[in-house]
């Protein structure tokens, strides 16, 4: 089972996550790869650092196999970003595990809600968030044309660390 590791965005193990997300987004949305790389770096790295954010990797051996991050959206809300699972490790619940661990850490940090968006050409992400109890802010029966917004209330953190 992969180990959970909280890291800085500068950690070299984050590079495969960002590179694979860039390739995936470029292919799905027919966009120039360099533009997607730029978008993935549009937020300063400290947005995904404590105390307001965090970046989680699931690591097997020396390699990241899944990961994700959160940043402050507003005083009570964290925003999930960069949810990713390596293609060779998909279908084993790692994405759900990443989301659950990000939610738990956000709750521990005092957030009471999660906000996130995903693209209309990412049905796997849409399914993940619906299965994880997120409220869709779009017509789930319509063919999506724009970013899909979701939210979820977080339970209060059960214990301090």
mmCIF file of C-alpha atoms in Angstrom:
data_model
loop_
_atom_site.group_PDB
_atom_site.id
_atom_site.type_symbol
_atom_site.label_atom_id
_atom_site.label_comp_id
_atom_site.label_asym_id
_atom_site.label_seq_id
_atom_site.Cartn_x
_atom_site.Cartn_y
_atom_site.Cartn_z
ATOM 1 C CA UNK A 1 0.000 0.000 0.000
ATOM 2 C CA UNK A 2 1.410 3.432 -0.914
ATOM 3 C CA UNK A 3 2.605 5.682 1.894
ATOM 4 C CA UNK A 4 1.012 9.122 2.414
ATOM 5 C CA UNK A 5 3.545 11.954 2.350
ATOM 6 C CA UNK A 6 2.871 15.701 2.705
ATOM 7 C CA UNK A 7 5.394 17.605 0.585
ATOM 8 C CA UNK A 8 6.254 21.018 -0.808
ATOM 9 C CA UNK A 9 5.481 21.634 -4.477
ATOM 10 C CA UNK A 10 9.250 21.862 -5.035
ATOM 11 C CA UNK A 11 9.709 18.210 -3.997
ATOM 12 C CA UNK A 12 11.066 16.322 -7.054
ATOM 13 C CA UNK A 13 8.421 13.606 -6.582
ATOM 14 C CA UNK A 14 5.743 16.190 -7.552
ATOM 15 C CA UNK A 15 7.159 16.609 -11.086
ATOM 16 C CA UNK A 16 5.563 13.426 -12.501
ATOM 17 C CA UNK A 17 2.173 14.521 -11.138
ATOM 18 C CA UNK A 18 2.364 17.930 -12.822
ATOM 19 C CA UNK A 19 3.823 16.534 -16.053
ATOM 20 C CA UNK A 20 1.193 13.805 -16.322
ATOM 21 C CA UNK A 21 -1.636 16.246 -15.547
ATOM 22 C CA UNK A 22 -0.307 18.563 -18.264
ATOM 23 C CA UNK A 23 -0.221 15.722 -20.821
ATOM 24 C CA UNK A 24 -3.694 14.559 -19.824
ATOM 25 C CA UNK A 25 -5.256 18.038 -19.989
ATOM 26 C CA UNK A 26 -3.490 18.801 -23.258
ATOM 27 C CA UNK A 27 -4.802 15.614 -24.877
ATOM 28 C CA UNK A 28 -8.358 15.897 -23.546
ATOM 29 C CA UNK A 29 -8.788 19.585 -24.322
ATOM 30 C CA UNK A 30 -6.579 19.819 -27.456
ATOM 31 C CA UNK A 31 -4.421 22.518 -25.896
ATOM 32 C CA UNK A 32 -0.750 23.321 -26.308
ATOM 33 C CA UNK A 33 1.264 21.402 -23.727
ATOM 34 C CA UNK A 34 3.388 24.430 -22.756
ATOM 35 C CA UNK A 35 0.234 26.462 -22.012
ATOM 36 C CA UNK A 36 -1.063 23.682 -19.753
ATOM 37 C CA UNK A 37 2.298 23.473 -17.939
ATOM 38 C CA UNK A 38 2.023 27.223 -17.319
ATOM 39 C CA UNK A 39 -1.538 26.903 -15.984
ATOM 40 C CA UNK A 40 -0.486 24.178 -13.557
ATOM 41 C CA UNK A 41 2.052 26.604 -12.138
ATOM 42 C CA UNK A 42 -0.312 29.618 -12.092
ATOM 43 C CA UNK A 43 -0.663 29.464 -8.317
ATOM 44 C CA UNK A 44 2.401 30.268 -6.214
ATOM 45 C CA UNK A 45 3.789 27.128 -4.538
ATOM 46 C CA UNK A 46 3.096 28.570 -1.088
ATOM 47 C CA UNK A 47 -0.662 28.380 -1.808
ATOM 48 C CA UNK A 48 -0.288 24.602 -1.337
ATOM 49 C CA UNK A 49 1.760 24.908 1.871
ATOM 50 C CA UNK A 50 0.753 25.014 5.531
ATOM 51 C CA UNK A 51 -1.001 26.592 7.223
ATOM 52 C CA UNK A 52 -3.525 27.380 4.465
ATOM 53 C CA UNK A 53 -2.842 24.529 2.060
ATOM 54 C CA UNK A 54 -1.164 21.201 1.563
ATOM 55 C CA UNK A 55 0.125 18.872 -1.118
ATOM 56 C CA UNK A 56 -0.212 15.129 -0.612
ATOM 57 C CA UNK A 57 1.517 12.335 -2.481
ATOM 58 C CA UNK A 58 0.877 8.622 -2.240
ATOM 59 C CA UNK A 59 4.313 7.098 -2.721
ATOM 60 C CA UNK A 60 5.186 3.502 -3.588
ATOM 61 C CA UNK A 61 8.911 2.915 -3.395
ATOM 62 C CA UNK A 62 10.458 6.184 -4.518
ATOM 63 C CA UNK A 63 7.670 7.103 -6.942
ATOM 64 C CA UNK A 64 4.466 9.096 -6.563
ATOM 65 C CA UNK A 65 1.499 7.014 -7.719
ATOM 66 C CA UNK A 66 -1.267 9.475 -6.767
ATOM 67 C CA UNK A 67 -1.617 12.910 -5.252
ATOM 68 C CA UNK A 68 -3.515 16.113 -4.855
ATOM 69 C CA UNK A 69 -3.512 19.437 -3.110
ATOM 70 C CA UNK A 70 -5.690 22.008 -1.445
ATOM 71 C CA UNK A 71 -5.472 25.758 -1.022
ATOM 72 C CA UNK A 72 -7.538 28.413 0.744
ATOM 73 C CA UNK A 73 -10.641 29.385 -1.245
ATOM 74 C CA UNK A 74 -12.065 31.622 1.488
ATOM 75 C CA UNK A 75 -11.952 31.757 5.293
ATOM 76 C CA UNK A 76 -14.050 28.600 5.725
ATOM 77 C CA UNK A 77 -13.471 26.816 2.424
ATOM 78 C CA UNK A 78 -10.553 24.858 1.008
ATOM 79 C CA UNK A 79 -10.286 24.247 -2.740
ATOM 80 C CA UNK A 80 -9.053 20.883 -4.001
ATOM 81 C CA UNK A 81 -6.617 21.013 -6.919
ATOM 82 C CA UNK A 82 -4.336 18.676 -8.874
ATOM 83 C CA UNK A 83 -6.061 15.387 -8.033
ATOM 84 C CA UNK A 84 -4.097 12.766 -9.966
ATOM 85 C CA UNK A 85 -3.479 9.029 -10.170
ATOM 86 C CA UNK A 86 -0.743 7.529 -12.308
ATOM 87 C CA UNK A 87 -2.290 5.700 -15.271
ATOM 88 C CA UNK A 88 -0.767 2.356 -14.190
ATOM 89 C CA UNK A 89 -2.365 2.644 -10.737
ATOM 90 C CA UNK A 90 -5.898 3.715 -11.670
ATOM 91 C CA UNK A 91 -8.891 1.657 -10.618
ATOM 92 C CA UNK A 92 -7.537 0.813 -7.149
ATOM 93 C CA UNK A 93 -9.235 3.543 -5.100
ATOM 94 C CA UNK A 94 -6.182 5.795 -4.833
ATOM 95 C CA UNK A 95 -8.026 8.872 -6.091
ATOM 96 C CA UNK A 96 -10.707 8.378 -3.451
ATOM 97 C CA UNK A 97 -8.006 7.913 -0.816
ATOM 98 C CA UNK A 98 -6.293 11.149 -1.882
ATOM 99 C CA UNK A 99 -9.575 13.071 -1.702
ATOM 100 C CA UNK A 100 -10.386 11.608 1.738
ATOM 101 C CA UNK A 101 -6.948 12.483 3.116
ATOM 102 C CA UNK A 102 -7.129 16.015 1.702
ATOM 103 C CA UNK A 103 -10.574 16.449 3.258
ATOM 104 C CA UNK A 104 -9.334 15.209 6.643
ATOM 105 C CA UNK A 105 -6.347 17.546 6.622
ATOM 106 C CA UNK A 106 -8.472 20.503 5.529
ATOM 107 C CA UNK A 107 -10.911 19.791 8.382
ATOM 108 C CA UNK A 108 -7.982 19.510 10.795
ATOM 109 C CA UNK A 109 -6.836 22.950 9.639
ATOM 110 C CA UNK A 110 -10.258 24.396 10.467
ATOM 111 C CA UNK A 111 -11.948 24.446 7.079
ATOM 112 C CA UNK A 112 -15.648 23.559 7.121
ATOM 113 C CA UNK A 113 -16.252 23.216 3.366
ATOM 114 C CA UNK A 114 -14.533 22.035 0.208
ATOM 115 C CA UNK A 115 -14.938 23.639 -3.210
ATOM 116 C CA UNK A 116 -13.593 22.196 -6.448
ATOM 117 C CA UNK A 117 -14.038 22.308 -10.182
ATOM 118 C CA UNK A 118 -13.228 19.803 -12.869
ATOM 119 C CA UNK A 119 -13.379 19.919 -16.627
ATOM 120 C CA UNK A 120 -16.279 18.692 -18.739
ATOM 121 C CA UNK A 121 -14.052 16.074 -20.424
ATOM 122 C CA UNK A 122 -13.049 14.380 -17.166
ATOM 123 C CA UNK A 123 -15.837 11.873 -16.479
ATOM 124 C CA UNK A 124 -13.627 9.896 -14.080
ATOM 125 C CA UNK A 125 -13.198 12.969 -11.871
ATOM 126 C CA UNK A 126 -16.908 13.758 -12.061
ATOM 127 C CA UNK A 127 -17.711 10.208 -10.969
ATOM 128 C CA UNK A 128 -15.156 10.323 -8.153
ATOM 129 C CA UNK A 129 -16.588 13.516 -6.664
ATOM 130 C CA UNK A 130 -20.193 12.359 -6.955
ATOM 131 C CA UNK A 131 -19.292 9.018 -5.304
ATOM 132 C CA UNK A 132 -17.429 10.887 -2.540
ATOM 133 C CA UNK A 133 -20.557 12.821 -1.598
ATOM 134 C CA UNK A 134 -19.885 16.137 -3.294
ATOM 135 C CA UNK A 135 -22.844 18.305 -4.244
ATOM 136 C CA UNK A 136 -22.853 19.110 -7.973
ATOM 137 C CA UNK A 137 -23.658 22.720 -8.891
ATOM 138 C CA UNK A 138 -24.709 21.804 -12.434
ATOM 139 C CA UNK A 139 -27.329 19.671 -14.130
ATOM 140 C CA UNK A 140 -25.979 16.127 -13.826
ATOM 141 C CA UNK A 141 -28.278 14.971 -16.634
ATOM 142 C CA UNK A 142 -27.026 17.526 -19.169
ATOM 143 C CA UNK A 143 -23.995 17.156 -21.408
ATOM 144 C CA UNK A 144 -21.407 19.371 -19.707
ATOM 145 C CA UNK A 145 -19.984 22.265 -21.696
ATOM 146 C CA UNK A 146 -18.177 24.231 -18.985
ATOM 147 C CA UNK A 147 -16.258 23.588 -15.793
ATOM 148 C CA UNK A 148 -18.164 21.481 -13.298
ATOM 149 C CA UNK A 149 -18.401 22.951 -9.799
ATOM 150 C CA UNK A 150 -18.787 20.827 -6.665
ATOM 151 C CA UNK A 151 -18.898 21.502 -2.941
ATOM 152 C CA UNK A 152 -19.018 19.481 0.245
ATOM 153 C CA UNK A 153 -19.464 20.267 3.929
ATOM 154 C CA UNK A 154 -16.692 18.851 6.093
ATOM 155 C CA UNK A 155 -17.242 17.301 9.497
ATOM 156 C CA UNK A 156 -15.465 18.995 12.375
ATOM 157 C CA UNK A 157 -11.957 17.692 12.942
ATOM 158 C CA UNK A 158 -12.119 14.904 15.527
ATOM 159 C CA UNK A 159 -8.766 15.566 17.175
ATOM 160 C CA UNK A 160 -5.863 17.939 17.128
ATOM 161 C CA UNK A 161 -2.442 16.651 16.225
#
